[in-house]
């Protein structure tokens, strides 16, 4: 039975932008491995000639006219922000000086 | 009978005939919530203005509904806190309504409050709620099912006249079957997903949960239809209408070992009853059923991992670490299955097998008009009984997920009780946009049985 390594779990957490405690890492190692082993049976199905199903009701190319329609006001858009300034969302600095 | 105990159909008639006012109706619902919700925990947030809104509706003299609806907390309600039952959104107040909510409001419905569910709808018992689980009105130590457990409990306990839920892998149908209520998972796209806090975008379906099939039909007709804000939504295209003699198929894979004896018995009784009242019933096969769970738990966590990326604590909500454990688990699985080098092996492969599941239904519907089967393999279980093993919980979704994989509609309705007095439900599954047919069969059944009229003593 294949087991995810600690490093793999930490890498997944980084990709998913999730902070995990030490205990979490071990617990997820076990649980994720179990889930991934369970779904391994999917690869046994012969689907060589089968197209993937992404779109269950087969609707295609739903377009609209390129017209500006009413949207949220700036005030509404900021209403639930954890931090804002002068009509902007405040975020953690991305660049260092 | 108290006003809150009426069905939607009865309330509409009663209001029209001026037998009671909306204020009286809403007051009865609020009184009931006051009396039992401490025990049930079906509601997370109540609309403080609902009585005032009822008064205005009465005074307006318009033919508006004015009927109290409970809304699952993954559907955005403008100005009314929406948490998705997660601590991350504890203070989130949407600035817009979900389309399905807006359409109900336009028809005059009054939102009583937001119901408890598994966090972000990930679960089948409401035990994954960030605010504590809901209790089954039929047995308080047991779960009402999930993820729409709060909506189901509220309908069952007459804490509302009807409710909205969502079904991504069974989350309307299973709690309906656990609480002796009726619920519809519409055809994918029949009801707009705009304003539904997204879980898995090719699976999610908002839908009605109510006391009768007839009620569900009324609600569905109000909320269905194409929405310019949801490109995957559509009008009910080429509706499959009932023919002369309707044939019902019983998928043999849905009655296999592993289904609790009492559930199998009650559901087969119901099938026999339908045969007696004029339906053809025959056995059918859905051969790829064995892969339904294993592909579901690749596809859905994958889509979840993408949809959950928006919760970065910047535009709304708290920091990401406040997400509940089941939420983190599914995000992690989905991140892995979509990551570079693994996408083909997991997501692409599962998507191809998904075609086979859809084809199973297409083949079946060449022979029969609709399918009938149980909803869940086990009876309502005790809170805490299944929380230790997430994979075991996933496996029990076997009877519901195929409908979501194929995008077909499913109607769950009561069909009996166990010796211990626990409700058992059945589900009807039909081709895309065959809701009318499902409603017809369901109404025929409910016209001649009265399981759905029984109420729990809370």
Coordinates of C-alpha atoms in Angstrom, one line a residue:
Chain A
X1 CA 0.0 0.0 0.0
X2 CA 1.6 3.2 -1.2
X3 CA 2.0 5.9 1.5
X4 CA 2.5 9.6 0.9
X5 CA 5.7 10.9 2.5
X6 CA 5.7 13.7 4.9
X7 CA 7.4 15.9 2.2
X8 CA 4.7 15.1 -0.2
X9 CA 2.0 16.1 2.3
X10 CA 3.8 19.4 3.1
X11 CA 4.2 20.1 -0.7
X12 CA 0.4 19.5 -1.2
X13 CA -0.3 21.8 1.8
X14 CA 1.9 24.5 0.2
X15 CA 0.1 24.2 -3.1
X16 CA -3.2 24.4 -1.3
X17 CA -2.1 27.3 0.8
X18 CA -2.9 25.5 4.0
X19 CA -0.9 25.7 7.2
X20 CA -0.6 22.3 8.9
X21 CA 0.5 21.5 12.4
X22 CA 2.8 18.6 13.0
X23 CA -0.1 16.4 14.2
X24 CA -2.1 17.4 11.1
X25 CA 0.7 16.3 8.8
X26 CA 0.7 12.8 10.2
X27 CA -3.0 12.5 10.3
X28 CA -3.4 13.7 6.7
X29 CA -0.5 11.4 5.6
X30 CA -2.5 8.4 6.8
X31 CA -5.9 9.6 5.5
X32 CA -4.8 10.9 2.2
X33 CA -2.9 7.7 1.5
X34 CA -6.0 5.7 2.3
X35 CA -8.2 7.7 0.0
X36 CA -5.7 7.6 -2.8
X37 CA -5.3 3.9 -2.5
X38 CA -9.0 3.5 -2.6
X39 CA -9.4 5.5 -5.8
X40 CA -6.6 3.6 -7.5
X41 CA -9.2 1.1 -8.9
X42 CA -10.2 3.8 -11.4
X43 CA -7.0 3.2 -13.4
X44 CA -8.0 -0.4 -14.0
X45 CA -11.0 0.7 -16.1
X46 CA -10.3 0.4 -19.9
X47 CA -11.3 3.8 -21.2
X48 CA -9.0 4.0 -24.2
X49 CA -11.9 4.8 -26.6
X50 CA -13.9 6.9 -24.1
X51 CA -14.0 10.7 -24.1
X52 CA -14.0 12.4 -20.8
X53 CA -17.2 13.9 -19.4
X54 CA -16.8 17.5 -18.2
X55 CA -20.1 18.9 -19.3
X56 CA -23.0 16.8 -18.1
X57 CA -25.8 18.5 -20.1
X58 CA -23.8 19.1 -23.2
X59 CA -24.3 22.9 -23.4
X60 CA -21.8 24.7 -25.5
X61 CA -20.5 28.2 -26.1
X62 CA -22.9 30.2 -24.0
X63 CA -22.1 33.8 -25.0
X64 CA -23.5 37.1 -24.1
X65 CA -23.2 40.5 -25.8
X66 CA -20.2 42.5 -24.7
X67 CA -22.3 45.1 -22.9
X68 CA -21.6 46.7 -19.5
X69 CA -24.3 45.8 -17.1
X70 CA -24.8 47.0 -13.5
X71 CA -22.5 45.3 -11.0
X72 CA -21.5 45.7 -7.4
X73 CA -20.6 49.2 -6.2
X74 CA -17.1 49.7 -4.8
X75 CA -18.6 50.0 -1.3
X76 CA -20.5 46.6 -1.7
X77 CA -17.4 44.9 -3.1
X78 CA -15.4 46.0 0.0
X79 CA -18.1 45.3 2.5
X80 CA -16.7 42.0 3.8
X81 CA -13.0 42.8 3.5
X82 CA -10.8 42.1 6.5
X83 CA -8.8 45.3 5.7
X84 CA -9.3 48.1 3.2
X85 CA -7.8 51.5 2.5
X86 CA -9.2 54.3 0.3
X87 CA -11.4 52.0 -1.6
X88 CA -8.8 49.3 -2.0
X89 CA -8.4 45.8 -0.5
X90 CA -5.4 45.8 1.8
X91 CA -3.2 42.8 1.3
X92 CA 0.1 41.5 2.7
X93 CA 3.1 43.0 0.9
X94 CA 4.3 40.9 -2.0
X95 CA 7.5 42.7 -2.7
X96 CA 10.3 43.4 -0.3
X97 CA 12.2 46.6 -0.6
Chain B
X1 CA -53.5 21.8 13.1
X2 CA -51.1 24.6 13.8
X3 CA -50.3 26.9 10.9
X4 CA -46.6 25.9 10.8
X5 CA -47.7 22.3 10.3
X6 CA -49.4 23.0 7.0
X7 CA -47.9 22.1 3.7
X8 CA -47.0 24.7 1.1
X9 CA -50.0 23.8 -1.0
X10 CA -52.3 24.2 2.0
X11 CA -50.7 27.5 3.0
X12 CA -51.1 28.9 -0.5
X13 CA -54.8 27.9 -0.5
X14 CA -55.3 29.2 3.0
X15 CA -53.8 32.6 2.3
X16 CA -55.9 32.9 -0.8
X17 CA -59.0 32.2 1.1
X18 CA -57.9 34.6 3.8
X19 CA -58.2 31.9 6.5
X20 CA -55.2 33.3 8.2
X21 CA -52.7 36.1 7.8
X22 CA -49.0 35.9 6.9
X23 CA -48.2 37.4 10.3
X24 CA -50.1 34.6 12.0
X25 CA -48.3 32.1 9.8
X26 CA -44.8 33.4 10.4
X27 CA -45.6 33.8 14.1
X28 CA -46.5 30.1 14.3
X29 CA -43.2 29.2 12.6
X30 CA -41.2 31.4 15.0
X31 CA -43.0 30.0 18.0
X32 CA -42.1 26.5 16.9
X33 CA -38.5 27.5 16.3
X34 CA -38.4 28.9 19.8
X35 CA -39.8 25.7 21.2
X36 CA -37.6 23.1 19.6
X37 CA -34.5 24.6 17.9
X38 CA -32.5 24.5 21.1
X39 CA -32.7 20.8 20.8
X40 CA -32.4 20.5 17.0
X41 CA -29.9 23.2 16.1
X42 CA -31.3 23.3 12.6
X43 CA -30.9 27.1 12.3
X44 CA -27.7 29.1 12.4
X45 CA -29.1 32.6 11.8
X46 CA -32.6 33.9 12.0
X47 CA -34.0 36.9 10.0
X48 CA -34.9 39.5 12.6
X49 CA -37.1 41.3 10.2
X50 CA -39.3 38.4 9.0
X51 CA -42.3 39.4 11.1
X52 CA -42.1 42.9 9.8
X53 CA -41.8 41.6 6.3
X54 CA -44.9 39.4 6.9
X55 CA -46.8 42.5 8.0
X56 CA -45.9 44.4 4.9
X57 CA -46.8 41.4 2.7
X58 CA -50.2 41.2 4.4
X59 CA -50.8 45.0 3.9
X60 CA -49.6 45.0 0.3
X61 CA -52.8 43.1 -0.7
X62 CA -50.8 41.5 -3.5
X63 CA -51.1 37.8 -4.5
X64 CA -47.6 37.2 -3.1
X65 CA -46.7 34.0 -1.3
X66 CA -45.5 35.5 2.0
X67 CA -44.6 32.0 3.0
X68 CA -41.7 31.2 5.3
X69 CA -38.7 29.4 3.8
X70 CA -35.5 28.2 5.4
X71 CA -32.4 28.5 3.3
X72 CA -29.3 26.3 3.6
X73 CA -26.4 28.4 4.7
X74 CA -24.4 27.7 1.5
X75 CA -26.8 29.9 -0.5
X76 CA -26.1 33.6 -0.4
X77 CA -28.9 35.8 1.1
X78 CA -28.4 39.5 0.7
X79 CA -28.0 41.3 4.1
X80 CA -28.4 38.0 6.0
X81 CA -25.3 36.4 7.4
X82 CA -24.2 33.3 5.3
X83 CA -21.5 31.1 6.9
X84 CA -21.6 27.9 4.8
X85 CA -21.5 26.4 8.3
X86 CA -17.8 27.3 8.5
X87 CA -16.0 29.3 11.1
X88 CA -14.1 31.0 8.2
X89 CA -17.3 32.8 7.2
X90 CA -18.6 33.5 10.7
X91 CA -19.0 37.2 9.9
X92 CA -19.7 37.1 6.2
X93 CA -22.8 39.0 5.1
X94 CA -23.5 38.7 1.3
X95 CA -24.2 41.8 -0.7
X96 CA -26.3 39.8 -3.2
X97 CA -28.9 37.0 -3.3
X98 CA -28.3 33.6 -4.9
X99 CA -30.5 33.5 -8.0
X100 CA -32.7 30.7 -6.5
X101 CA -33.2 32.8 -3.4
X102 CA -33.9 35.9 -5.4
X103 CA -36.6 34.1 -7.4
X104 CA -38.3 33.0 -4.3
X105 CA -38.1 36.5 -2.8
X106 CA -39.6 37.9 -6.0
X107 CA -42.5 35.5 -5.7
X108 CA -42.9 36.9 -2.2
X109 CA -41.4 34.1 0.0
X110 CA -40.1 35.3 3.4
X111 CA -36.7 34.0 4.6
X112 CA -37.0 32.8 8.1
X113 CA -33.3 32.0 8.5
X114 CA -30.3 30.1 7.4
X115 CA -30.0 26.4 8.2
X116 CA -27.1 24.4 9.5
X117 CA -25.2 22.0 7.3
X118 CA -21.8 20.3 7.0
X119 CA -19.2 23.0 6.5
X120 CA -19.3 24.0 2.8
X121 CA -21.6 21.1 2.2
X122 CA -18.8 18.6 2.7
X123 CA -20.5 15.7 4.5
X124 CA -23.5 13.5 5.0
X125 CA -24.4 14.1 8.7
X126 CA -23.9 17.8 9.6
X127 CA -21.2 16.6 11.9
X128 CA -18.7 18.6 9.9
X129 CA -20.5 21.8 10.7
X130 CA -18.3 24.5 12.3
X131 CA -21.1 25.2 14.7
X132 CA -22.1 21.8 16.0
X133 CA -24.4 19.2 14.4
X134 CA -28.1 19.1 13.8
X135 CA -30.2 16.5 15.5
X136 CA -32.8 14.3 13.9
X137 CA -36.3 15.3 15.0
X138 CA -37.2 11.6 14.9
X139 CA -34.4 10.6 17.3
X140 CA -32.4 13.3 18.9
X141 CA -29.2 11.2 19.4
X142 CA -29.1 10.5 15.7
X143 CA -28.2 12.6 12.6
X144 CA -30.8 14.0 10.3
X145 CA -28.3 13.3 7.5
X146 CA -26.4 15.8 5.4
X147 CA -25.2 17.9 4.1
X148 CA -28.6 19.7 4.1
X149 CA -29.4 18.3 7.5
X150 CA -30.6 21.6 8.9
X151 CA -33.0 22.2 6.1
X152 CA -34.3 18.6 6.4
X153 CA -34.8 18.9 10.2
X154 CA -36.5 22.3 9.9
X155 CA -39.0 20.9 7.4
X156 CA -39.6 17.7 9.4
X157 CA -40.1 19.6 12.6
X158 CA -42.4 22.2 11.0
X159 CA -39.8 25.0 11.8
X160 CA -40.6 26.3 8.3
X161 CA -43.1 25.6 5.5
X162 CA -40.4 24.6 3.0
X163 CA -36.7 24.9 2.6
X164 CA -33.9 25.1 0.0
X165 CA -31.0 22.6 0.0
X166 CA -28.2 21.7 -2.3
X167 CA -27.2 18.3 -3.7
X168 CA -23.7 17.6 -5.0
X169 CA -23.5 13.8 -4.1
X170 CA -26.8 13.2 -2.3
X171 CA -27.1 16.1 0.1
X172 CA -30.8 16.8 -0.5
X173 CA -31.9 13.2 -1.0
X174 CA -30.2 11.5 1.9
X175 CA -31.3 14.0 4.6
X176 CA -34.8 13.9 3.1
X177 CA -34.8 10.1 3.5
X178 CA -33.5 10.4 7.1
X179 CA -36.2 12.8 8.2
X180 CA -39.4 11.6 6.4
X181 CA -39.4 14.6 4.1
X182 CA -39.4 15.1 0.3
X183 CA -36.5 16.5 -1.6
X184 CA -35.6 17.1 -5.3
X185 CA -32.1 17.1 -6.8
X186 CA -33.0 18.9 -10.1
X187 CA -31.3 18.1 -13.4
X188 CA -27.8 19.8 -13.4
X189 CA -28.3 23.3 -14.7
X190 CA -32.1 23.4 -14.2
X191 CA -31.5 25.6 -11.2
X192 CA -28.9 28.3 -11.2
X193 CA -25.8 27.9 -9.1
X194 CA -25.2 31.7 -9.0
X195 CA -24.9 32.5 -5.3
X196 CA -24.4 28.9 -4.2
X197 CA -21.0 28.9 -2.5
X198 CA -19.4 26.6 -4.9
X199 CA -18.3 23.1 -3.9
X200 CA -17.9 21.1 -7.1
X201 CA -19.0 23.1 -10.1
X202 CA -20.0 20.3 -12.4
X203 CA -22.0 18.6 -9.7
X204 CA -23.7 21.2 -7.5
X205 CA -27.5 21.5 -7.7
X206 CA -29.7 23.7 -5.5
X207 CA -33.2 22.3 -4.9
X208 CA -36.4 22.2 -2.9
X209 CA -36.9 20.3 0.4
X210 CA -40.5 20.2 1.6
X211 CA -43.3 18.2 3.1
X212 CA -44.8 16.7 -0.1
X213 CA -43.9 16.1 -3.8
X214 CA -46.5 18.6 -4.8
X215 CA -44.8 21.3 -2.6
X216 CA -41.5 20.5 -4.3
X217 CA -43.0 20.9 -7.7
X218 CA -44.4 24.3 -6.8
X219 CA -41.0 25.5 -5.5
X220 CA -39.1 24.0 -8.5
X221 CA -41.3 25.8 -10.9
X222 CA -40.5 29.1 -9.1
X223 CA -36.7 28.7 -9.0
X224 CA -35.9 26.8 -12.2
X225 CA -34.7 28.2 -15.5
X226 CA -31.9 29.8 -17.4
X227 CA -29.9 32.5 -15.6
X228 CA -27.6 34.9 -17.4
X229 CA -25.4 34.8 -14.3
X230 CA -24.8 31.0 -14.6
X231 CA -23.6 29.9 -18.0
X232 CA -24.2 26.2 -17.1
X233 CA -27.9 26.8 -16.4
X234 CA -30.6 26.0 -18.9
X235 CA -34.4 26.1 -19.3
X236 CA -36.1 22.7 -19.0
X237 CA -35.2 21.5 -22.4
X238 CA -37.3 18.8 -24.2
X239 CA -39.2 17.8 -21.0
X240 CA -39.7 14.1 -20.8
X241 CA -43.4 13.9 -20.2
X242 CA -45.2 10.8 -18.9
X243 CA -46.4 8.3 -21.5
X244 CA -49.3 5.9 -21.3
X245 CA -47.9 3.2 -19.1
X246 CA -44.8 4.1 -17.3
X247 CA -42.1 1.5 -16.7
X248 CA -39.9 1.7 -13.6
X249 CA -36.6 0.0 -13.4
X250 CA -35.0 -1.3 -10.2
X251 CA -31.2 -1.2 -10.6
X252 CA -30.0 -4.5 -9.2
X253 CA -26.7 -2.9 -8.0
X254 CA -28.7 -0.7 -5.7
X255 CA -30.3 -3.6 -3.9
X256 CA -27.2 -5.6 -3.4
X257 CA -25.7 -6.8 -0.1
X258 CA -24.7 -4.0 2.2
X259 CA -28.1 -2.3 2.0
X260 CA -29.8 -2.6 5.4
X261 CA -32.6 -5.2 5.3
X262 CA -35.3 -2.9 6.6
X263 CA -34.4 -0.3 3.9
X264 CA -34.4 -2.9 1.1
X265 CA -37.8 -4.3 2.3
X266 CA -39.6 -0.9 2.6
X267 CA -38.3 0.2 -0.8
X268 CA -39.3 -3.1 -2.5
X269 CA -42.7 -2.8 -0.9
X270 CA -43.1 0.6 -2.4
X271 CA -42.1 -0.7 -5.8
X272 CA -44.7 -3.5 -5.5
X273 CA -47.3 -0.9 -4.5
X274 CA -46.6 1.2 -7.6
X275 CA -46.9 -2.0 -9.7
X276 CA -50.3 -2.6 -8.1
X277 CA -51.5 0.9 -8.9
X278 CA -50.6 0.5 -12.6
X279 CA -46.9 0.9 -13.2
X280 CA -44.7 -1.6 -14.9
X281 CA -41.7 -2.6 -12.7
X282 CA -38.7 -4.5 -13.9
X283 CA -35.1 -5.2 -13.0
X284 CA -32.4 -3.2 -14.7
X285 CA -28.6 -3.0 -14.5
X286 CA -26.2 -0.1 -14.0
X287 CA -23.0 -2.1 -14.5
X288 CA -20.4 0.6 -13.7
X289 CA -21.9 1.4 -10.3
X290 CA -18.9 -0.1 -8.6
X291 CA -16.8 2.8 -9.8
X292 CA -19.1 5.6 -8.8
X293 CA -17.6 6.4 -5.4
X294 CA -14.0 6.0 -6.5
X295 CA -14.4 8.5 -9.4
X296 CA -16.6 10.8 -7.3
X297 CA -13.9 11.1 -4.7
X298 CA -11.4 12.1 -7.3
X299 CA -13.6 14.5 -9.3
X300 CA -15.3 16.3 -6.4
X301 CA -12.3 17.0 -4.2
X302 CA -10.5 18.2 -7.4
X303 CA -13.2 20.7 -8.2
X304 CA -13.4 21.6 -4.5
X305 CA -9.7 22.4 -4.3
X306 CA -10.1 24.9 -7.2
X307 CA -13.3 26.5 -5.8
X308 CA -11.9 26.8 -2.3
X309 CA -8.9 28.8 -3.4
X310 CA -10.9 32.0 -3.2
X311 CA -11.0 31.8 0.6
X312 CA -7.8 33.8 1.1
X313 CA -9.1 36.0 3.9
X314 CA -8.7 39.1 1.8
X315 CA -12.0 39.9 0.1
X316 CA -14.1 38.1 2.7
X317 CA -13.8 35.6 5.5
X318 CA -11.2 34.8 8.0
X319 CA -7.7 33.3 7.5
X320 CA -7.6 30.0 5.7
X321 CA -6.4 28.0 8.7
X322 CA -9.9 28.4 10.2
X323 CA -11.3 25.9 7.7
X324 CA -12.8 22.8 9.2
X325 CA -10.9 19.5 9.1
X326 CA -13.1 17.7 6.4
X327 CA -12.7 20.8 4.3
X328 CA -8.9 20.8 4.5
X329 CA -8.9 17.0 3.8
X330 CA -10.9 17.4 0.6
X331 CA -8.8 20.4 -0.6
X332 CA -5.7 18.4 0.0
X333 CA -6.9 15.3 -2.0
X334 CA -8.0 17.5 -4.8
X335 CA -4.8 19.5 -4.9
X336 CA -2.9 16.3 -5.3
X337 CA -5.1 14.8 -8.0
X338 CA -4.9 18.0 -10.1
X339 CA -1.2 18.6 -9.6
X340 CA 1.3 18.4 -12.4
X341 CA 2.1 14.9 -13.4
X342 CA -1.1 13.5 -11.6
X343 CA -3.9 15.2 -13.5
X344 CA -4.1 12.5 -16.3
X345 CA -3.9 9.6 -13.9
X346 CA -6.6 10.9 -11.5
X347 CA -8.9 13.6 -12.9
X348 CA -8.8 12.8 -16.6
X349 CA -9.1 9.1 -16.0
X350 CA -12.0 9.6 -13.6
X351 CA -13.7 11.9 -16.1
X352 CA -13.6 9.2 -18.7
X353 CA -15.1 6.7 -16.3
X354 CA -17.8 9.4 -15.6
X355 CA -18.8 9.0 -19.2
X356 CA -19.4 5.3 -18.6
X357 CA -21.7 6.1 -15.6
X358 CA -23.7 8.5 -17.8
X359 CA -23.9 5.9 -20.5
X360 CA -25.2 3.3 -18.0
X361 CA -28.2 5.6 -17.4
X362 CA -28.7 6.3 -21.1
X363 CA -28.9 2.6 -21.8
X364 CA -31.2 2.0 -18.9
X365 CA -33.5 4.8 -20.0
X366 CA -33.9 3.1 -23.4
X367 CA -35.6 0.2 -21.6
X368 CA -37.4 2.0 -18.7
X369 CA -38.8 5.5 -18.1
X370 CA -37.3 6.0 -14.7
X371 CA -35.5 4.2 -11.9
X372 CA -36.4 3.5 -8.3
X373 CA -34.1 2.6 -5.5
X374 CA -33.1 3.2 -1.9
X375 CA -31.2 6.4 -1.0
X376 CA -28.7 5.3 1.5
X377 CA -27.4 1.9 2.6
X378 CA -27.9 2.5 6.3
X379 CA -30.5 3.9 8.6
X380 CA -30.0 7.3 10.4
X381 CA -27.0 6.7 12.6
X382 CA -25.9 8.0 16.0
X383 CA -24.0 11.3 16.1
X384 CA -20.3 10.4 16.6
X385 CA -20.8 6.8 15.3
X386 CA -19.1 7.3 12.0
X387 CA -16.7 10.3 12.5
X388 CA -13.6 8.2 13.0
X389 CA -13.3 6.9 9.5
X390 CA -13.9 9.4 6.6
X391 CA -13.4 6.8 3.9
X392 CA -16.2 4.6 5.4
X393 CA -18.5 7.6 5.3
X394 CA -17.6 8.2 1.6
X395 CA -18.4 4.6 0.7
X396 CA -22.0 5.1 1.9
X397 CA -22.7 7.7 -0.8
X398 CA -22.9 4.8 -3.3
X399 CA -26.6 5.1 -4.1
X400 CA -26.7 8.9 -4.5
X401 CA -23.5 10.0 -6.3
X402 CA -24.3 8.5 -9.7
X403 CA -27.1 10.9 -10.3
X404 CA -24.7 13.8 -9.8
X405 CA -22.0 12.2 -12.0
X406 CA -24.6 11.9 -14.8
X407 CA -26.4 15.2 -14.1
X408 CA -29.8 13.5 -13.9
X409 CA -32.6 14.5 -11.5
X410 CA -33.6 12.5 -8.4
X411 CA -36.6 12.8 -6.1
X412 CA -36.5 11.4 -2.6
X413 CA -39.7 10.7 -0.7
X414 CA -40.8 8.8 2.4
X415 CA -41.7 5.1 1.9
X416 CA -42.0 3.7 5.4
X417 CA -40.6 3.3 8.9
X418 CA -38.5 0.7 10.6
X419 CA -39.7 -1.3 13.6
X420 CA -37.9 1.3 15.8
X421 CA -39.8 4.2 14.1
X422 CA -36.9 5.5 12.0
X423 CA -37.9 6.9 8.5
X424 CA -37.0 5.1 5.3
X425 CA -37.0 6.9 2.0
X426 CA -36.8 5.9 -1.7
X427 CA -35.5 7.9 -4.7
X428 CA -36.8 8.2 -8.2
X429 CA -34.2 8.9 -10.9
X430 CA -35.1 10.0 -14.4
X431 CA -33.4 11.2 -17.6
X432 CA -32.2 14.8 -17.9
X433 CA -35.2 17.3 -17.5
X434 CA -37.7 14.6 -16.5
X435 CA -38.8 16.3 -13.3
X436 CA -42.4 16.3 -14.5
X437 CA -42.3 12.5 -14.7
X438 CA -40.7 12.1 -11.3
X439 CA -43.3 14.5 -9.8
X440 CA -46.2 12.5 -11.4
X441 CA -45.0 9.1 -10.0
X442 CA -44.2 10.7 -6.6
X443 CA -47.7 12.4 -6.4
X444 CA -49.4 9.2 -7.4
X445 CA -47.5 7.4 -4.5
X446 CA -48.3 10.2 -2.0
X447 CA -52.0 10.3 -3.0
X448 CA -52.4 6.7 -1.8
X449 CA -49.9 6.5 1.1
X450 CA -49.5 8.6 4.2
X451 CA -46.0 8.0 5.3
X452 CA -45.2 11.6 4.5
X453 CA -48.0 12.9 6.7
X454 CA -46.5 11.4 9.9
X455 CA -44.8 13.9 12.1
X456 CA -42.1 13.4 14.8
X457 CA -42.7 14.3 18.4
X458 CA -39.9 16.7 19.4

